[in-house]
PDB file of C-alpha atoms and ligand atoms in Angstrom:
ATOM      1  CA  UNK A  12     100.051 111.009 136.161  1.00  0.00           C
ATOM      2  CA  UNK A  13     100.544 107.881 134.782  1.00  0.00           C
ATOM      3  CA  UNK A  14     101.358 108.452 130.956  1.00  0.00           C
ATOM      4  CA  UNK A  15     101.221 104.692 130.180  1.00  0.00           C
ATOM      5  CA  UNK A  16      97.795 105.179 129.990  1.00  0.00           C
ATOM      6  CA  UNK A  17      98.220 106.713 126.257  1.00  0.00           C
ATOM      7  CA  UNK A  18      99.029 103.953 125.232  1.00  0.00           C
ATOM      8  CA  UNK A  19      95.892 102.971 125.055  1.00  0.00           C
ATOM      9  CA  UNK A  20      94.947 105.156 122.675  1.00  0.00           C
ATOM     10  CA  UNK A  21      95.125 103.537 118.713  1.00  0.00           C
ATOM     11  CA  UNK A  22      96.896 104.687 115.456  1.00  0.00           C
ATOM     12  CA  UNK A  23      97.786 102.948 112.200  1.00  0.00           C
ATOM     13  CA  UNK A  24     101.353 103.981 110.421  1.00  0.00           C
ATOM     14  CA  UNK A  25     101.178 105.812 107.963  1.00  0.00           C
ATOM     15  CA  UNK A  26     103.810 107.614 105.230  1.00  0.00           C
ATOM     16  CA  UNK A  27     103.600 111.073 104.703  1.00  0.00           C
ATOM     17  CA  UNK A  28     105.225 112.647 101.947  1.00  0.00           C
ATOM     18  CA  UNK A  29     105.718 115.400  99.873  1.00  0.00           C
ATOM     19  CA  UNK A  30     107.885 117.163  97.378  1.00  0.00           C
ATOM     20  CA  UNK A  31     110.988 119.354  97.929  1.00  0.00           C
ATOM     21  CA  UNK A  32     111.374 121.527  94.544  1.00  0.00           C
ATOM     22  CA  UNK A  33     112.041 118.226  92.912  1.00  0.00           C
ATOM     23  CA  UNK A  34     112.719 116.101  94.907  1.00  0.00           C
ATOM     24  CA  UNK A  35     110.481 112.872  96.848  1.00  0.00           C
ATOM     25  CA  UNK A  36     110.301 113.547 100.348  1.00  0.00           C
ATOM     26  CA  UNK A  37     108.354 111.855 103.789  1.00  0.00           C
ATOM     27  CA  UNK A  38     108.267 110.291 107.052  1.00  0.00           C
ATOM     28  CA  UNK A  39     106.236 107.905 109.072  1.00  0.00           C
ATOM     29  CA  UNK A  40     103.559 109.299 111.364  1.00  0.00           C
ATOM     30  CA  UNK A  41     101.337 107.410 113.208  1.00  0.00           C
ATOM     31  CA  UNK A  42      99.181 110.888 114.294  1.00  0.00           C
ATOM     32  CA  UNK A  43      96.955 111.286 111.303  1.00  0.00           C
ATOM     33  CA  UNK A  44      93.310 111.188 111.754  1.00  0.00           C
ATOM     34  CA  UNK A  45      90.133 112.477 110.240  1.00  0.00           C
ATOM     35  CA  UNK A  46      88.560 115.320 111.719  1.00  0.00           C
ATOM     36  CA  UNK A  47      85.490 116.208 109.432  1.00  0.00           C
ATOM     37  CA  UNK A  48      83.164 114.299 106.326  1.00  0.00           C
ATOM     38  CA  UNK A  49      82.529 116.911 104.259  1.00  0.00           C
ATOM     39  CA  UNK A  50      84.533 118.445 103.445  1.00  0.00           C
ATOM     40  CA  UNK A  51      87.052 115.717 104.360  1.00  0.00           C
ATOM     41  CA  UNK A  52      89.917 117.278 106.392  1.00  0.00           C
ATOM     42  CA  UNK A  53      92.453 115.482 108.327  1.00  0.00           C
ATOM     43  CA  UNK A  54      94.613 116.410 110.602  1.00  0.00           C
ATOM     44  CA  UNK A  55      98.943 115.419 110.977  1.00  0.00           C
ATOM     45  CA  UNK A  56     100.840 116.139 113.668  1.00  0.00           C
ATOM     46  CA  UNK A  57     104.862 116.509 111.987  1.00  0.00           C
ATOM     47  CA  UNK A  58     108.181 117.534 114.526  1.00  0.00           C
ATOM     48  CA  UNK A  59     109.438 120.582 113.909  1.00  0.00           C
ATOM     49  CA  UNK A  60     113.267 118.578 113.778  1.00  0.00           C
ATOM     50  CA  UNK A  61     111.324 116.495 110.397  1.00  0.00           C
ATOM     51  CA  UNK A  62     112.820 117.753 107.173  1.00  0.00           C
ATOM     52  CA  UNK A  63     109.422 116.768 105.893  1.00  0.00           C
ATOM     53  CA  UNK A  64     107.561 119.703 108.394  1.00  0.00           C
ATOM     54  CA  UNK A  65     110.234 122.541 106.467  1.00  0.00           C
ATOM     55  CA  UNK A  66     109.081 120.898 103.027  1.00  0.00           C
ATOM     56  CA  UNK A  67     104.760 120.479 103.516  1.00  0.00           C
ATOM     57  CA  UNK A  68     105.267 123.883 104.665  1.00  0.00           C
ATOM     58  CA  UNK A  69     106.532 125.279 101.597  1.00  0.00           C
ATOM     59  CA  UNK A  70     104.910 122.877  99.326  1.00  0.00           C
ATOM     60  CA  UNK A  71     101.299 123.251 100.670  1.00  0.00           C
ATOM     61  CA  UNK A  72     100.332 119.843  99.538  1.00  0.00           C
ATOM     62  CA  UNK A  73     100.724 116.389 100.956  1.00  0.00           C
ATOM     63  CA  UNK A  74      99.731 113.220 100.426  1.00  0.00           C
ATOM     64  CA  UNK A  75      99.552 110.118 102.998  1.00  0.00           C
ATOM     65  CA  UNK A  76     100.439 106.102 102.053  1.00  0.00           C
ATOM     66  CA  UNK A  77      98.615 103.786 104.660  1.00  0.00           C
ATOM     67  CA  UNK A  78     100.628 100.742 105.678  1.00  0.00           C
ATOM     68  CA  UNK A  79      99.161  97.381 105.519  1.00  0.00           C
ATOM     69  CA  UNK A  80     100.373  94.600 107.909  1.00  0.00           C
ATOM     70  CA  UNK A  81     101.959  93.214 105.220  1.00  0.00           C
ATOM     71  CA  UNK A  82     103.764  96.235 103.354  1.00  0.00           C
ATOM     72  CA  UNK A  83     107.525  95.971 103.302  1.00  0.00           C
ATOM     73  CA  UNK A  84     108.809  96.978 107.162  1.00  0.00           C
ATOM     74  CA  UNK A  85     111.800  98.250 105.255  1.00  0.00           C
ATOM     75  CA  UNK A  86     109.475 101.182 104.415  1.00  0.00           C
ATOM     76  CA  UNK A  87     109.576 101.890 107.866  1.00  0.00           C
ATOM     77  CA  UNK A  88     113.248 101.846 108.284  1.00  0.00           C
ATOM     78  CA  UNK A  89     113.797 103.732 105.696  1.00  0.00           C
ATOM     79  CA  UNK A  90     111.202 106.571 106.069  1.00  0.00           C
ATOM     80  CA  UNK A  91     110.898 106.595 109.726  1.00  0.00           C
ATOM     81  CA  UNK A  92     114.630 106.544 111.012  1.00  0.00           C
ATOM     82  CA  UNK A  93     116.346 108.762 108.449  1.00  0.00           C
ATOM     83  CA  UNK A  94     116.012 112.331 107.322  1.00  0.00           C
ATOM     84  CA  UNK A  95     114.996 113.148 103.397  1.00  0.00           C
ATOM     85  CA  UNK A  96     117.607 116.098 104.237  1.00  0.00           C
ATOM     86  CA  UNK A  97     120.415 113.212 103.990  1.00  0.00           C
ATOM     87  CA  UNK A  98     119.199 110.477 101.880  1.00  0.00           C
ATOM     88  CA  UNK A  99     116.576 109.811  99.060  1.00  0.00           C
ATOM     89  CA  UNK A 100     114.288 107.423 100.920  1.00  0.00           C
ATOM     90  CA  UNK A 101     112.697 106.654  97.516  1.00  0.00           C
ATOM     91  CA  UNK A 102     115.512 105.345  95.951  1.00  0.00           C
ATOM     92  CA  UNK A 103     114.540 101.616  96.557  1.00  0.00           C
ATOM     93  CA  UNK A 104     110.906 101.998  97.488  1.00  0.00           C
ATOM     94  CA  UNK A 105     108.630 101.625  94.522  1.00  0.00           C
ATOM     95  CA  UNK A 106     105.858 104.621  94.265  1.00  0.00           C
ATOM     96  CA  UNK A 107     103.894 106.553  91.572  1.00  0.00           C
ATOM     97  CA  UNK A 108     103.388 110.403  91.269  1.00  0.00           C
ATOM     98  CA  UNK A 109      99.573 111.753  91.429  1.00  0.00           C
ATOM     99  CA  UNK A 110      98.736 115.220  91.478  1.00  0.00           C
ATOM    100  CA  UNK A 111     102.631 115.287  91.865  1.00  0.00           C
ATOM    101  CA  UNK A 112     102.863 114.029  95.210  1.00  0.00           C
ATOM    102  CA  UNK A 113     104.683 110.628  95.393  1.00  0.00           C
ATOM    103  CA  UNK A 114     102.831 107.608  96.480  1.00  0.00           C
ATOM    104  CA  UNK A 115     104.022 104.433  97.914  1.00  0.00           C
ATOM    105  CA  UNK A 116     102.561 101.433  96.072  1.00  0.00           C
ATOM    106  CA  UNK A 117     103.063  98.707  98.971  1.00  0.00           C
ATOM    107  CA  UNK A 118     100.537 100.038 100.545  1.00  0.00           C
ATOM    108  CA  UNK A 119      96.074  99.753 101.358  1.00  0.00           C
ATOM    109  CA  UNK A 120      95.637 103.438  99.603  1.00  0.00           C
ATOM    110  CA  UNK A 121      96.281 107.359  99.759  1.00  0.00           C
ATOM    111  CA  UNK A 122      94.934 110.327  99.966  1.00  0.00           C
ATOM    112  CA  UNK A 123      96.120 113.844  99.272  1.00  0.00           C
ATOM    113  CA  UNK A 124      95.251 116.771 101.096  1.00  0.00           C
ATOM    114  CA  UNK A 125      95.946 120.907 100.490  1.00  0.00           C
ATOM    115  CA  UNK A 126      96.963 122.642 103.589  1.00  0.00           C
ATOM    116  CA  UNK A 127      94.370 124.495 104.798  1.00  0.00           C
ATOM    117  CA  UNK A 128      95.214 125.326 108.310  1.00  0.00           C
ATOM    118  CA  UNK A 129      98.396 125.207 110.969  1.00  0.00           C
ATOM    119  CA  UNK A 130      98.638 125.103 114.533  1.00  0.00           C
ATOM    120  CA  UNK A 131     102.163 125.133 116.047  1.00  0.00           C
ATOM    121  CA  UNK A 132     102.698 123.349 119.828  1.00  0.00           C
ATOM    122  CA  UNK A 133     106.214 123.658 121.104  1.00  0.00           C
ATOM    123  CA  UNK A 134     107.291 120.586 118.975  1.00  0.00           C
ATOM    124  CA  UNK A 135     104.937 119.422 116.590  1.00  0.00           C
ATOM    125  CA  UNK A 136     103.065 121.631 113.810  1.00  0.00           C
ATOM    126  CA  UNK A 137      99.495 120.238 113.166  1.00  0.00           C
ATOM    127  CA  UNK A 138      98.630 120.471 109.496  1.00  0.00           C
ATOM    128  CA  UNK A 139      95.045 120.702 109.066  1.00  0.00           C
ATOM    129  CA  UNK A 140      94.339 119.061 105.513  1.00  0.00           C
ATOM    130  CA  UNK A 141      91.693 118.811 102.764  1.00  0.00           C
ATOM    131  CA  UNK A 142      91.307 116.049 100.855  1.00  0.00           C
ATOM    132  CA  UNK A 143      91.240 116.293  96.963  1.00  0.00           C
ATOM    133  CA  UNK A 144      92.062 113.201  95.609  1.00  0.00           C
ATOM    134  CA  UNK A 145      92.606 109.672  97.024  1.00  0.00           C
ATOM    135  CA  UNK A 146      91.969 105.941  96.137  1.00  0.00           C
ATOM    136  CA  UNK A 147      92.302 102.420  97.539  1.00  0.00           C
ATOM    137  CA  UNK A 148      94.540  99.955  96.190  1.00  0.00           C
ATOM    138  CA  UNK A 149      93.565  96.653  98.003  1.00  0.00           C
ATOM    139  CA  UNK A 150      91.339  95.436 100.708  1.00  0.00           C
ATOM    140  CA  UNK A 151      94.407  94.355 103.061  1.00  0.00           C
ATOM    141  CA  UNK A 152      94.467  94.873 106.807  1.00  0.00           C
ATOM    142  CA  UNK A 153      96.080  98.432 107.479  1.00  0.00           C
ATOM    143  CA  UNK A 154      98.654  98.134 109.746  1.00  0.00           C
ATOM    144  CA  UNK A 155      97.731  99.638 113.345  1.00  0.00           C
ATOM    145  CA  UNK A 156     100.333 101.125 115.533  1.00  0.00           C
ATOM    146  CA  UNK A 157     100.053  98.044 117.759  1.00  0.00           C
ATOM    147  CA  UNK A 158     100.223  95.286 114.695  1.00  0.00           C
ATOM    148  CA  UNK A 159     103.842  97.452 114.154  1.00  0.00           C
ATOM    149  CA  UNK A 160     104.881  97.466 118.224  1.00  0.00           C
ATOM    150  CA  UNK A 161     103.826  93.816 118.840  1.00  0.00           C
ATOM    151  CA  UNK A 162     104.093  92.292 115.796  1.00  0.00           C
ATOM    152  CA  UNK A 163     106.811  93.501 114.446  1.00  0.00           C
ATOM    153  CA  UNK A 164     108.242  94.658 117.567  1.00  0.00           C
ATOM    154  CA  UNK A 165     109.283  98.107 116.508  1.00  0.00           C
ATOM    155  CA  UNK A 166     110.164 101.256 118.503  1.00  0.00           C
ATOM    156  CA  UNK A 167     109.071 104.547 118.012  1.00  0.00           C
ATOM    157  CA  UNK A 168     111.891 107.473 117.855  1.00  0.00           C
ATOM    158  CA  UNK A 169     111.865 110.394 119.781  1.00  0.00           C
ATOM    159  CA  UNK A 170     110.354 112.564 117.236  1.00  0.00           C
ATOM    160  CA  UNK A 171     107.109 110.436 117.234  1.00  0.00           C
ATOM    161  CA  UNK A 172     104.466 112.440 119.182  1.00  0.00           C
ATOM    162  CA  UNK A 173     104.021 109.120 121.392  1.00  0.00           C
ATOM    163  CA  UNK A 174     107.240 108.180 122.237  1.00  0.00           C
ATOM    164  CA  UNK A 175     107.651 107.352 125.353  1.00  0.00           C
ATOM    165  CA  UNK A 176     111.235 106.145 127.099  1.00  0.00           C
ATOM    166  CA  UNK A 177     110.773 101.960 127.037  1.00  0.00           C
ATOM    167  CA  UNK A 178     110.167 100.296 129.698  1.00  0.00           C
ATOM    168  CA  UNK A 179     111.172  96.572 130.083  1.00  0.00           C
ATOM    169  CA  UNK A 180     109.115  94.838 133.026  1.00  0.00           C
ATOM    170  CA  UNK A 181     110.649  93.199 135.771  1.00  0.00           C
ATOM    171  CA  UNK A 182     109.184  89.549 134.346  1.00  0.00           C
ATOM    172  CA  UNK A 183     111.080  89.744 131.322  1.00  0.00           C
ATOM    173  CA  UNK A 184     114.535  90.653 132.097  1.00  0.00           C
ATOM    174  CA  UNK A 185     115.925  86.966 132.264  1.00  0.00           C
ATOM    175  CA  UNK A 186     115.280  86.924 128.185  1.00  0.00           C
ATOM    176  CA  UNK A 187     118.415  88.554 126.577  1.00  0.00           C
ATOM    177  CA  UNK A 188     116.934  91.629 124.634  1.00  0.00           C
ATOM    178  CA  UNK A 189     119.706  93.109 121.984  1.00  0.00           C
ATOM    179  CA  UNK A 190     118.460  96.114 120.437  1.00  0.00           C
ATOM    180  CA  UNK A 191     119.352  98.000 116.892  1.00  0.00           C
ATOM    181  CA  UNK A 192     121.150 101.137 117.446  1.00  0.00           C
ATOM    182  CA  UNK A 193     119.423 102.280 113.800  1.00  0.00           C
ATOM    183  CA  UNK A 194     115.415 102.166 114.475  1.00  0.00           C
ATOM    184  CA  UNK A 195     115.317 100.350 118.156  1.00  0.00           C
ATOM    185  CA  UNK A 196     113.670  97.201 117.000  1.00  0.00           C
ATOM    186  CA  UNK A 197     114.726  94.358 119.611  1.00  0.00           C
ATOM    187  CA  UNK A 198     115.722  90.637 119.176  1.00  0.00           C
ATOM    188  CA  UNK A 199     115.131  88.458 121.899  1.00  0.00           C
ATOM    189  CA  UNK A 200     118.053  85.620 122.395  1.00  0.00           C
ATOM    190  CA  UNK A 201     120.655  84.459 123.938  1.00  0.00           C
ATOM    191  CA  UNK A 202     122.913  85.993 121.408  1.00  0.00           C
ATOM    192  CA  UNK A 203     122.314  87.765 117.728  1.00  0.00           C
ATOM    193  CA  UNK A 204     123.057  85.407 115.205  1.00  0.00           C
ATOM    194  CA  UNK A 205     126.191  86.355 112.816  1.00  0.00           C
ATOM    195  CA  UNK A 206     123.752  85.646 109.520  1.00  0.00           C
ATOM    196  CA  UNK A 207     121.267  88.272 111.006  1.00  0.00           C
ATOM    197  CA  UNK A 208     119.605  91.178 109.529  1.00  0.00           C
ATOM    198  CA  UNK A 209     117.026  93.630 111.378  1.00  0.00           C
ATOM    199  CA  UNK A 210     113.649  93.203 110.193  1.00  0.00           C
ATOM    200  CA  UNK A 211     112.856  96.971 110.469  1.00  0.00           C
ATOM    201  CA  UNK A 212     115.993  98.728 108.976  1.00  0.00           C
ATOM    202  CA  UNK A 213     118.684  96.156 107.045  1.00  0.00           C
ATOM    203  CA  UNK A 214     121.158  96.512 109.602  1.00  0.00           C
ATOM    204  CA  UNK A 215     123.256  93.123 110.420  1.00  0.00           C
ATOM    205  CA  UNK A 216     124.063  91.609 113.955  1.00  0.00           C
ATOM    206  CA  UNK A 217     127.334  94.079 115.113  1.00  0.00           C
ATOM    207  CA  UNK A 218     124.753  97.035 114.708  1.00  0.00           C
ATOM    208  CA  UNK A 219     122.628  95.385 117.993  1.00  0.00           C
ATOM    209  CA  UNK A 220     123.803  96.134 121.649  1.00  0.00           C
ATOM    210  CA  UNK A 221     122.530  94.148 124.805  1.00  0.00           C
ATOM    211  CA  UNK A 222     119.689  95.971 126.598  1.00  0.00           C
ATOM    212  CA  UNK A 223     119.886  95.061 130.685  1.00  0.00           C
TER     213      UNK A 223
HETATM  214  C1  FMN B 325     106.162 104.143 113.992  1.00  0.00           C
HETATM  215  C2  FMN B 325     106.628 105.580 113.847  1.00  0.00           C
HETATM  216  C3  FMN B 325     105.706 106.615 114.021  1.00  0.00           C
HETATM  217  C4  FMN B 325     106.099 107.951 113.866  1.00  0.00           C
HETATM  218  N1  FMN B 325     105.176 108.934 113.998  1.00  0.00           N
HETATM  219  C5  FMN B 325     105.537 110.226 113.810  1.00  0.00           C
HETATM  220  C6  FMN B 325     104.558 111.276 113.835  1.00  0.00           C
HETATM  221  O1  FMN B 325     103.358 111.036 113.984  1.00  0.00           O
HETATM  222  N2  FMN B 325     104.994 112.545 113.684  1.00  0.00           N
HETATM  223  C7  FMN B 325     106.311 112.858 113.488  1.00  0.00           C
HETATM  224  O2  FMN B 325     106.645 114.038 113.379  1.00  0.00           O
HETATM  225  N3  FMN B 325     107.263 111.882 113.422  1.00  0.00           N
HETATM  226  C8  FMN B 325     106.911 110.582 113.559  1.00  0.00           C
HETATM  227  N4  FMN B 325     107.845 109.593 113.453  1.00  0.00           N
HETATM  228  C9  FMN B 325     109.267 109.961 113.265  1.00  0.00           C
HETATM  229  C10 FMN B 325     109.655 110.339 111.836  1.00  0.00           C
HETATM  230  O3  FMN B 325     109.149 109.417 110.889  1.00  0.00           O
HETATM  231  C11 FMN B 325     111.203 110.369 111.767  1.00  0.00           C
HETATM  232  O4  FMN B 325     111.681 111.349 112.679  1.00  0.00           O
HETATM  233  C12 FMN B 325     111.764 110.595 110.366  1.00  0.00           C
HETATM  234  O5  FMN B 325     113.116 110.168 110.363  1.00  0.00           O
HETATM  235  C13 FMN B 325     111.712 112.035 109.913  1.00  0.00           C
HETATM  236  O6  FMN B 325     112.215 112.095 108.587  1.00  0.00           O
HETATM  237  P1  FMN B 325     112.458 113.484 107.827  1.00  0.00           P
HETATM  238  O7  FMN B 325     113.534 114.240 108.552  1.00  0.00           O
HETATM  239  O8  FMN B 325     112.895 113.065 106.450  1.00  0.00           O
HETATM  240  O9  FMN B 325     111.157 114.227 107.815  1.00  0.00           O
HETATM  241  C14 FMN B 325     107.453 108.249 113.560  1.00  0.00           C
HETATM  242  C15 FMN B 325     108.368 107.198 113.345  1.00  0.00           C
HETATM  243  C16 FMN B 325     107.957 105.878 113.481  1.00  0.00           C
HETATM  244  C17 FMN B 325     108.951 104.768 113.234  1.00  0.00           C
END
């Protein structure tokens, strides 16, 4: 089987969030997708390793930020390469509360959804949501999973339900590739500059290691 072939298949990125008691919680997820009109459900598929699965599944409720092209890829750092059980990914991300659920204001729109179904694979839970309140913000390109991998040359960690291990063809190994041992993103260069911060997650040059 060749798996490359689901790659084929296309997402946008997305922020998913919810509360826990208090506190502003989420990930990225590029699996989110409509499944019915009316009444509008959509579906999420969350890793059971998330912090964010443990909290949607108490909380019932959650709400989901599309990216645009142009929103912040520090959003992404933040929310998709660190755990809510160890940081407060809203601290410098501005958002607004509606219906409770935080929302992340760099971004095309939202929608929130009520849990109305579950089904559990041996690693991701699929929430089944309906939608009861959402709104657009601009008329922006949303960012699609491939504007974020070739564009902004990010990676996807291993709790994405596409991850896939990387694979660097042949043709390209004479280009020096140094990657981010945070959220994977790769610079291309003979050497990282000294003055160099990673796009994706704020990290500067000594946090990149050469990739052969
Ligand atoms: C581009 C991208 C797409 C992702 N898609 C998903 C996804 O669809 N489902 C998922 O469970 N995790 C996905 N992740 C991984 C989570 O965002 C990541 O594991 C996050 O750190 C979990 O945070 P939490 O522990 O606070 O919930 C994705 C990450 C990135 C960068």
């Amino acid at each position: 089987m060749d798996k490359k072939v689901l790659r084929n298949l296309s997402y946008g990125v997305y922020v998913v969030t919810t509360k826990d008691n208090d506190k502003n919680v989420g990930c990225i997820a590029n699996s989110v997708m409509q499944i019915t009109s009316s009444p509008s459900i959509v579906a999420i598929s969350i890793n059971h390793d998330n912090y964010t699965n443990k909290c949607i599944k108490e909380k019932n409720t959650f709400a989901v930020s599309i990216l645009k092209e142009d929103s912040n890829p520090n959003i992404i750092g933040e929310f998709g390469f660190k755990s809510s059980k160890d940081v407060n990914k809203f601290e410098n991300i501005n958002y607004k509360l509606e219906d409770g659920m935080p929302i992340i204001n760099d971004s095309c729109g939202y929608f929130i959804c009520k849990v109305i179904n579950t089904i559990e694979t041996s690693t991701h839970t699929i929430f089944l949501g309906e939608i009861i309140n959402m709104d657009g913000f601009t008329n922006d390109n949303p960012m699609t999973y491939k504007y974020y991998h070739e564009k902004l040359k990010g990676t996807s960690p291993k709790n994405a339900p596409t991850y896939q291990e990387e694979i660097i063809k042949k043709e390209e190994k004479s280009i020096k590739k140094w990657k981010c041992k945070i959220c994977g993103y790769v610079y291309e260069g003979e050497k990282v500059p000294e003055d160099y911060i990673c796009p994706i997650c704020g990290q500067p040059h000594t946090e990149f290691y050469e990739v052969n």
